[in-house]
Every structure is written in C-alpha cells, then in structure tokens.
CSV table of C-alpha atoms and ligand atoms in Angstrom, one decimal:
chain,number,residue,atom,x,y,z
A,1,MET,CA,0.0,0.0,0.0
A,2,SER,CA,1.4,3.4,-1.0
A,3,VAL,CA,2.0,6.2,1.5
A,4,LEU,CA,-0.7,8.3,-0.2
A,5,THR,CA,-3.2,5.4,0.1
A,6,ILE,CA,-2.4,5.2,3.8
A,7,LEU,CA,-2.9,9.0,4.2
A,8,ALA,CA,-6.1,9.0,2.2
A,9,LYS,CA,-7.5,6.6,4.9
A,10,ARG,CA,-8.1,9.6,7.1
A,11,PHE,CA,-11.0,10.6,4.8
A,12,ILE,CA,-11.9,7.3,3.1
A,13,ALA,CA,-13.5,4.2,4.8
A,14,GLY,CA,-11.4,1.7,2.8
A,15,GLU,CA,-11.2,0.2,-0.6
A,16,THR,CA,-13.7,-2.6,-0.2
A,17,MET,CA,-17.4,-3.0,0.7
A,18,ALA,CA,-16.4,-5.1,3.7
A,19,GLU,CA,-14.3,-2.2,5.1
A,20,ALA,CA,-17.1,0.3,4.4
A,21,VAL,CA,-19.6,-2.0,6.3
A,22,GLU,CA,-17.3,-2.1,9.3
A,23,ALA,CA,-16.9,1.7,9.3
A,24,VAL,CA,-20.6,2.1,9.1
A,25,ARG,CA,-21.2,-0.3,12.0
A,26,GLN,CA,-18.8,1.7,14.2
A,27,LEU,CA,-20.7,4.9,13.3
A,28,ASN,CA,-24.1,3.3,13.9
A,29,LEU,CA,-22.9,2.3,17.3
A,30,LEU,CA,-22.4,6.0,18.1
A,31,GLY,CA,-26.0,6.7,17.0
A,32,MET,CA,-25.2,8.0,13.5
A,33,LYS,CA,-26.7,7.1,10.2
A,34,THR,CA,-24.6,7.0,7.0
A,35,SER,CA,-24.6,7.5,3.3
A,36,LEU,CA,-22.3,5.2,1.2
A,37,ASP,CA,-20.5,6.6,-1.8
A,38,ILE,CA,-18.4,4.7,-4.3
A,39,LEU,CA,-15.5,6.9,-5.1
A,40,GLY,CA,-15.0,8.0,-8.7
A,41,GLU,CA,-16.5,10.5,-11.2
A,42,ASN,CA,-16.8,11.1,-15.0
A,43,VAL,CA,-17.2,7.7,-16.5
A,44,ALA,CA,-17.0,7.7,-20.4
A,45,SER,CA,-18.5,4.4,-21.4
A,46,GLU,CA,-22.0,3.0,-21.0
A,47,ARG,CA,-20.4,-0.3,-19.9
A,48,MET,CA,-18.5,1.3,-17.0
A,49,ALA,CA,-21.6,3.4,-15.9
A,50,ALA,CA,-23.8,0.3,-16.0
A,51,ASP,CA,-21.2,-1.7,-14.0
A,52,LEU,CA,-21.1,1.1,-11.4
A,53,ALA,CA,-24.9,1.1,-11.1
A,54,ASP,CA,-24.8,-2.7,-10.5
A,55,LYS,CA,-22.3,-2.0,-7.7
A,56,TYR,CA,-24.7,0.4,-6.1
A,57,ILE,CA,-27.4,-2.2,-6.3
A,58,GLU,CA,-25.1,-4.7,-4.6
A,59,ILE,CA,-24.5,-2.1,-1.9
A,60,LEU,CA,-28.2,-1.7,-1.3
A,61,LYS,CA,-28.5,-5.5,-1.0
A,62,THR,CA,-25.6,-5.6,1.5
A,63,ILE,CA,-27.2,-2.8,3.5
A,64,GLU,CA,-30.4,-4.8,3.6
A,65,SER,CA,-28.7,-8.1,4.5
A,66,THR,CA,-26.4,-6.7,7.2
A,67,GLY,CA,-29.0,-4.4,8.7
A,68,ILE,CA,-26.6,-1.4,8.9
A,69,ALA,CA,-28.2,2.1,8.9
A,70,ALA,CA,-27.1,3.5,5.5
A,71,ASN,CA,-28.4,4.9,2.3
A,72,VAL,CA,-26.4,5.7,-0.9
A,73,SER,CA,-25.1,8.9,-2.5
A,74,VAL,CA,-24.6,8.8,-6.3
A,75,LYS,CA,-22.7,11.2,-8.6
A,76,LEU,CA,-24.4,11.4,-12.0
A,77,THR,CA,-21.1,11.7,-14.0
A,78,GLN,CA,-20.4,8.2,-12.7
A,79,MET,CA,-23.7,7.1,-14.0
A,80,GLY,CA,-23.2,8.2,-17.6
A,81,LEU,CA,-24.2,11.9,-17.5
A,82,ASP,CA,-21.4,12.7,-20.0
A,83,ILE,CA,-22.9,10.0,-22.4
A,84,SER,CA,-26.5,11.2,-22.4
A,85,ASP,CA,-29.2,12.3,-20.1
A,86,ASP,CA,-31.6,9.5,-21.1
A,87,PHE,CA,-28.9,6.8,-20.5
A,88,CYS,CA,-28.1,8.3,-17.1
A,89,PHE,CA,-31.8,8.5,-16.3
A,90,ASP,CA,-32.4,4.8,-17.0
A,91,ASN,CA,-29.2,3.7,-15.3
A,92,VAL,CA,-29.9,5.6,-12.0
A,93,SER,CA,-33.6,4.5,-12.2
A,94,ARG,CA,-32.4,1.0,-11.6
A,95,ILE,CA,-30.7,2.0,-8.4
A,96,ILE,CA,-33.7,4.1,-7.2
A,97,GLU,CA,-36.1,1.2,-7.9
A,98,GLU,CA,-33.9,-1.3,-5.9
A,99,ALA,CA,-33.6,1.2,-3.1
A,100,GLY,CA,-37.4,1.6,-3.1
A,101,GLU,CA,-37.8,-2.2,-2.8
A,102,PHE,CA,-35.9,-2.0,0.5
A,103,GLY,CA,-37.5,1.3,1.7
A,104,ASN,CA,-34.2,2.9,1.2
A,105,PHE,CA,-33.1,6.3,-0.2
A,106,VAL,CA,-30.9,7.6,-2.9
A,107,ARG,CA,-29.1,11.0,-2.7
A,108,ILE,CA,-28.0,12.6,-6.0
A,109,ASP,CA,-24.8,14.5,-5.2
A,110,MET,CA,-24.2,17.8,-6.9
A,111,GLU,CA,-21.0,18.3,-9.0
A,112,GLY,CA,-19.5,21.3,-10.7
A,113,SER,CA,-21.8,24.1,-12.0
A,114,THR,CA,-21.6,23.0,-15.6
A,115,TYR,CA,-23.7,20.0,-14.5
A,116,THR,CA,-26.2,21.8,-12.2
A,117,ASP,CA,-29.1,22.3,-14.7
A,118,ARG,CA,-28.9,18.8,-16.1
A,119,THR,CA,-28.7,17.3,-12.6
A,120,LEU,CA,-31.7,19.1,-11.4
A,121,LYS,CA,-33.8,18.4,-14.5
A,122,LEU,CA,-33.0,14.7,-14.0
A,123,VAL,CA,-33.9,14.9,-10.3
A,124,TYR,CA,-37.3,16.5,-11.3
A,125,ARG,CA,-37.9,13.6,-13.7
A,126,TRP,CA,-37.1,11.0,-11.1
A,127,ALA,CA,-39.2,12.8,-8.5
A,128,GLU,CA,-42.2,12.5,-10.8
A,129,LYS,CA,-41.9,8.7,-10.6
A,130,TYR,CA,-40.2,8.0,-7.2
A,131,ASP,CA,-40.4,9.5,-3.8
A,132,ASN,CA,-37.2,8.0,-2.4
A,133,ILE,CA,-34.7,10.5,-3.8
A,134,GLY,CA,-33.2,13.8,-2.8
A,135,THR,CA,-30.4,16.0,-4.1
A,136,VAL,CA,-27.8,18.6,-3.0
A,137,ILE,CA,-27.7,22.4,-3.2
A,138,GLN,CA,-24.5,24.5,-2.9
A,139,SER,CA,-24.7,27.8,-1.1
A,140,SER,CA,-21.8,29.1,-3.2
A,141,LEU,CA,-24.0,29.4,-6.3
A,142,TYR,CA,-26.1,32.5,-7.0
A,143,ARG,CA,-28.9,30.4,-8.4
A,144,SER,CA,-29.5,28.3,-5.3
A,145,ALA,CA,-32.4,30.3,-3.7
A,146,ASN,CA,-34.4,29.7,-6.8
A,147,ASP,CA,-33.5,26.0,-6.9
A,148,VAL,CA,-34.4,25.5,-3.3
A,149,ARG,CA,-37.8,27.2,-3.9
A,150,GLU,CA,-38.5,24.8,-6.8
A,151,LEU,CA,-37.2,21.7,-5.0
A,152,CYS,CA,-39.4,22.5,-2.0
A,153,GLU,CA,-42.5,23.1,-4.2
A,154,ARG,CA,-41.9,19.6,-5.5
A,155,ARG,CA,-41.3,18.3,-2.0
A,156,ILE,CA,-37.8,17.0,-2.8
A,157,ARG,CA,-35.4,16.5,0.1
A,158,VAL,CA,-32.3,18.7,0.0
A,159,ARG,CA,-28.8,18.3,1.5
A,160,LEU,CA,-27.4,21.9,1.8
A,161,CYS,CA,-23.6,22.3,1.5
A,162,LYS,CA,-21.3,25.2,0.7
A,163,GLY,CA,-19.9,23.6,-2.5
A,164,ALA,CA,-16.7,21.7,-3.1
A,165,TYR,CA,-15.9,22.9,-6.6
A,166,LYS,CA,-13.9,25.9,-7.7
A,167,GLU,CA,-16.4,28.0,-9.6
A,168,PRO,CA,-16.1,31.3,-11.6
A,169,ALA,CA,-17.4,34.7,-10.4
A,170,SER,CA,-20.0,34.5,-13.2
A,171,VAL,CA,-22.0,31.8,-11.3
A,172,ALA,CA,-20.7,31.8,-7.7
A,173,PHE,CA,-19.8,33.9,-4.7
A,174,GLN,CA,-16.0,34.2,-4.3
A,175,ARG,CA,-15.8,35.4,-0.7
A,176,LYS,CA,-16.3,32.9,2.2
A,177,GLU,CA,-18.6,35.4,4.1
A,178,GLN,CA,-20.9,35.6,1.1
A,179,VAL,CA,-21.1,31.8,0.9
A,180,ASN,CA,-21.8,31.6,4.6
A,181,ASP,CA,-24.5,34.3,4.6
A,182,ASN,CA,-26.2,32.5,1.7
A,183,TYR,CA,-25.9,29.1,3.6
A,184,ILE,CA,-27.8,30.6,6.5
A,185,ALA,CA,-30.5,32.2,4.2
A,186,LEU,CA,-30.9,28.8,2.4
A,187,MET,CA,-31.0,26.9,5.7
A,188,LYS,CA,-33.9,29.1,6.9
A,189,GLN,CA,-35.7,28.6,3.6
A,190,LEU,CA,-35.3,24.8,3.9
A,191,LEU,CA,-36.3,24.6,7.6
A,192,ASP,CA,-39.4,26.8,6.9
A,193,SER,CA,-40.6,24.3,4.3
A,194,GLY,CA,-41.5,21.7,6.9
A,195,ILE,CA,-39.8,19.0,4.7
A,196,PHE,CA,-37.0,16.8,6.2
A,197,HIS,CA,-33.8,18.4,4.9
A,198,SER,CA,-30.1,18.0,5.8
A,199,MET,CA,-27.5,20.6,6.8
A,200,ALA,CA,-24.2,19.3,5.6
A,201,THR,CA,-21.3,21.3,7.2
A,202,HIS,CA,-18.5,21.1,9.7
A,203,ASP,CA,-18.6,24.8,10.3
A,204,GLU,CA,-19.5,25.5,13.9
A,205,ALA,CA,-21.1,28.9,13.0
A,206,MET,CA,-23.5,27.2,10.4
A,207,ILE,CA,-24.3,24.5,12.9
A,208,GLU,CA,-25.1,27.0,15.7
A,209,ALA,CA,-27.1,29.1,13.4
A,210,THR,CA,-29.2,26.1,12.4
A,211,LYS,CA,-29.8,25.0,16.0
A,212,LYS,CA,-30.7,28.5,17.0
A,213,TYR,CA,-33.1,29.0,14.1
A,214,ALA,CA,-34.8,25.7,14.8
A,215,ASP,CA,-35.2,26.7,18.4
A,216,ILE,CA,-36.7,30.1,17.7
A,217,LYS,CA,-39.1,28.5,15.2
A,218,GLY,CA,-40.0,25.6,17.4
A,219,ILE,CA,-38.8,23.1,14.9
A,220,ALA,CA,-38.2,19.7,16.5
A,221,LYS,CA,-34.7,18.0,16.3
A,222,SER,CA,-36.4,15.1,14.5
A,223,LYS,CA,-37.5,17.4,11.6
A,224,PHE,CA,-34.0,17.9,10.1
A,225,GLU,CA,-30.5,16.4,10.4
A,226,PHE,CA,-26.9,17.4,10.2
A,227,GLN,CA,-24.5,15.7,7.9
A,228,MET,CA,-20.6,15.6,7.9
A,229,LEU,CA,-17.9,13.8,5.9
A,230,TYR,CA,-16.2,10.7,7.2
A,231,GLY,CA,-13.1,11.5,9.3
A,232,ILE,CA,-13.8,15.3,9.6
A,233,ASN,CA,-14.6,16.8,13.0
A,234,ARG,CA,-15.3,13.4,14.7
A,235,SER,CA,-15.8,15.0,18.1
A,236,GLY,CA,-18.4,17.4,16.6
A,237,GLN,CA,-20.2,14.4,15.0
A,238,THR,CA,-20.5,12.5,18.3
A,239,LYS,CA,-21.5,15.6,20.2
A,240,LEU,CA,-24.4,16.4,17.9
A,241,ALA,CA,-25.6,12.8,18.0
A,242,ARG,CA,-25.3,12.7,21.8
A,243,ASP,CA,-27.3,15.9,22.0
A,244,GLY,CA,-30.2,14.2,20.1
A,245,TYR,CA,-29.7,15.7,16.6
A,246,GLY,CA,-29.9,13.5,13.6
A,247,MET,CA,-26.4,13.0,12.4
A,248,LEU,CA,-25.5,11.3,9.1
A,249,ILE,CA,-22.0,10.6,8.0
A,250,TYR,CA,-21.0,10.5,4.3
A,251,VAL,CA,-18.8,7.4,3.9
A,252,PRO,CA,-16.8,7.2,0.7
A,253,PHE,CA,-15.0,4.0,-0.2
A,254,GLY,CA,-13.3,2.4,-3.2
A,255,THR,CA,-10.1,2.6,-5.1
A,256,HIS,CA,-10.7,5.8,-7.2
A,257,TRP,CA,-10.1,8.1,-4.3
A,258,PHE,CA,-7.8,10.8,-5.6
A,259,PRO,CA,-10.2,13.6,-6.8
A,260,TYR,CA,-12.2,13.3,-3.6
A,261,TYR,CA,-9.1,13.3,-1.4
A,262,TYR,CA,-7.7,16.2,-3.4
A,263,ARG,CA,-10.8,18.3,-2.7
A,264,ARG,CA,-10.5,17.6,1.0
A,265,LEU,CA,-6.9,18.7,1.0
A,266,ARG,CA,-7.7,21.9,-1.0
A,267,GLU,CA,-10.4,22.8,1.5
A,268,ARG,CA,-7.9,23.2,4.4
A,269,LYS,CA,-4.2,23.9,4.6
A,270,GLU,CA,-4.0,22.0,7.8
A,271,ASN,CA,-4.8,18.8,5.8
A,272,VAL,CA,-1.9,19.5,3.5
A,273,LEU,CA,0.4,20.0,6.5
A,274,PHE,CA,-0.9,16.7,8.0
A,275,VAL,CA,0.1,14.9,4.7
A,276,LEU,CA,3.5,16.6,4.6
A,277,LYS,CA,4.2,15.7,8.2
A,278,HIS,CA,3.4,12.0,7.6
A,279,LEU,CA,5.4,11.9,4.3
A,280,LEU,CA,8.4,13.3,6.2
A,281,LYS,CA,8.0,10.6,8.9
A,282,ALA,CA,7.5,7.8,6.3
B,301,FAD,C1,-22.3,15.1,4.0
B,301,FAD,C2,-21.7,16.0,3.0
B,301,FAD,C3,-22.0,15.9,1.7
B,301,FAD,C4,-21.4,16.7,0.7
B,301,FAD,N1,-21.8,16.6,-0.6
B,301,FAD,C5,-21.4,17.5,-1.5
B,301,FAD,C6,-21.9,17.6,-2.8
B,301,FAD,O1,-22.7,16.7,-3.2
B,301,FAD,N2,-21.4,18.5,-3.6
B,301,FAD,C7,-20.5,19.5,-3.2
B,301,FAD,O2,-20.1,20.3,-4.0
B,301,FAD,N3,-20.0,19.4,-2.0
B,301,FAD,C8,-20.4,18.5,-1.1
B,301,FAD,N4,-20.0,18.5,0.2
B,301,FAD,C9,-18.7,19.3,0.5
B,301,FAD,C10,-19.1,20.8,0.9
B,301,FAD,O3,-19.6,21.5,-0.2
B,301,FAD,C11,-17.8,21.5,1.5
B,301,FAD,O4,-16.8,21.5,0.5
B,301,FAD,C12,-17.3,20.9,2.7
B,301,FAD,O5,-18.3,20.4,3.5
B,301,FAD,C13,-16.5,22.0,3.5
B,301,FAD,O6,-17.4,23.0,3.9
B,301,FAD,P1,-17.9,23.3,5.4
B,301,FAD,O7,-19.4,23.5,5.4
B,301,FAD,O8,-17.5,22.2,6.3
B,301,FAD,O9,-17.2,24.7,5.8
B,301,FAD,P2,-15.8,25.3,5.7
B,301,FAD,O10,-15.9,26.7,5.9
B,301,FAD,O11,-15.0,24.8,4.5
B,301,FAD,O12,-15.1,24.6,7.0
B,301,FAD,C14,-15.5,25.0,8.3
B,301,FAD,C15,-14.6,24.2,9.3
B,301,FAD,O13,-14.9,22.8,9.1
B,301,FAD,C16,-13.7,22.1,9.2
B,301,FAD,N5,-13.3,21.5,7.9
B,301,FAD,C17,-14.0,21.7,6.7
B,301,FAD,N6,-13.4,21.0,5.7
B,301,FAD,C18,-12.4,20.3,6.3
B,301,FAD,C19,-11.5,19.3,5.8
B,301,FAD,N7,-11.5,19.0,4.5
B,301,FAD,N8,-10.7,18.8,6.7
B,301,FAD,C20,-10.7,19.1,8.0
B,301,FAD,N9,-11.5,20.0,8.5
B,301,FAD,C21,-12.4,20.6,7.7
B,301,FAD,C22,-12.6,23.1,9.7
B,301,FAD,O14,-12.6,23.2,11.0
B,301,FAD,C23,-13.1,24.3,9.1
B,301,FAD,O15,-12.6,25.5,9.7
B,301,FAD,C24,-20.5,17.7,1.2
B,301,FAD,C25,-20.2,17.9,2.5
B,301,FAD,C26,-20.8,17.1,3.4
B,301,FAD,C27,-20.5,17.3,4.9
C-alpha cells in the first residue's frame, strides 16, 4: 500500500465494501446514520456506468442483509451523464427502484456548476416517478435560492452544503462570508418548508445558526438532520448525535479516491500539513 493510500484513509473508509460496512457499523454504534458513496467520477463508457450502477445495487442488497443504517449517494457523472441524459436517467432509475424495494433512499450528489441544470432536470424527472430520492444544493452558487424554492415546491429533500468545486465569479460567490451568509439564508428557507432536509457542514457557525433558528421557530430535532464527511470533525459528530440531533456521515469508499481526497486537501491547509508531516515521517 502506498504512503498516499495510507494517508487517504483519514477521509476514506477503505477500498472494499467489507471495510465500508465495518466503518458504518462503528458509526451506527455511536448513534449515527450514514450514506455510502463509491469513489469516482466522469465515466466515459456505457459499460462502465452500468457496472457502477450494478455495484450500487449490490451495496443496497448488502445494507439490507447486514441491517446497517445506511443509504447511498450517487454522482451522475459516474452514472453516464457525460454520455446522455436519457442513458443516465435509466441507469440511475435501476438504483432508485432497488432502493425503493428496501424502503431505502438515494441522494443525488451535486457536482460542478456545468452540471447543475442537467442534474436538477433529471432529479425532477425521477421525483415524478419515485419518492425515495433527494439532491444537493450548494450555497456558493447565486442560483441556489431559486433552486431551493423549486425543490421545496416539488417536496424533494435537499442536502445543503457550501460547494466543493472551484467556480467562476459569473456563477458563484467568491468570498467565504458571502457563501456563509447564503448558507444561513438557504438553511432558513429549507427549515421553513417543513420537509425533512439535511444541513451538511463542519462549520460551527453554520451548525449553531441552524440550531438557533430551529429553536426560535420551534422546529423539533427530528424534523431535520446534520451531515458531515467521514473523518472530519469526529468530536463534533459524536456531540451532535449525543445531543439528540440526527447525524448522518457521508462514507466514501473504493479505489478511485484521488479527486475526492484532493478536494478535502484543498479545503484546508492543515490537511496538506498533515500529509507533509506524515510523508516526512514515512
Ligand atoms: C455530508 C456532506 C456531503 C457533501 N456533498 C457535497 C456535494 O454533493 N457537492 C458538493 O459540491 N459538496 C459537497 N460537500 C462538501 C461541501 O460542499 C464542502 O466542500 C465541505 O463540507 C466543507 O465545507 P464546510 O461547510 O465544512 O465549511 P468550511 O468553511 O469549509 O469549513 C469549516 C470548518 O470545518 C472544518 N473542515 C472543513 N473542511 C475540512 C476538511 N477537509 N478537513 C478538515 N476539517 C475541515 C474546519 O474546522 C473548518 O474550519 C458535502 C459535504 C458534506 C458534509
């Protein structure tokens, strides 16, 4: 195993389904739910995209047979979005249908802004047929308030995050304070809808703002949840779960970890220092 593979383990549950199941079990014991994600993005052939959908179906069967508390998160570029919208629609429909059989849920992750429109159009198509899907909105994008309005009108569950992709000023806020202010505005819009949504953030200020708004509005802890990424702010994760808030951990696994790992490093200089320290020690 390479040094980088060892370091990536800080953010990734492992390379195999068995390792992911073990990581999920540990989190479940701490009172947390999970969403499993097979690492990888931008698949160029129908064959590869169909194979990946089959893997997600296997995951759903494993979740059912092991009784772990988990759903799945899916990236549409893994499912053939670069090939065609119709192919991607049919491919992901197979996953959503299998999840539906087990009473489980599929979250459609949000990727870079060049995919936002097509992702949401597909989500609206699925939502007309199935009720066990939700998607993700990024507070970095100017368009998000309108998208949240439309998603809530259609009663689609939203995971709110800040956005992990570097976006141009033509579509996205460039300053952290603007992204944070928009996160809080969108969080209020979501909580006011009465639909079960998820606030995905490790930012203490966003978490406190959510708790405070829910308190003021008399919104019960059971009506929304927090979400965090595997391996980030573990003490914050356990504390929220202990305090009675819904806490879901996004658990990525698999061998194609580099782009995900790189985004986590880019988010925080301390993570780069952590890697350098371990490389020097290795
Ligand atoms: C469950 C979940 C699902 C997500 N899904 C998507 C998605 O579909 N599409 C998308 O674009 N983005 C997604 N993201 C990523 C998200 O957009 C942000 O890039 C990421 O969560 C960092 O933003 P933050 O809210 O934690 O705030 P930040 O302002 O980035 O960070 C606040 C604090 O959190 C801690 N922290 C944040 N990131 C790290 C890190 N990498 N390592 C260590 N500490 C850190 C630090 O203490 C930091 O000061 C998801 C995030 C979560 C939690």
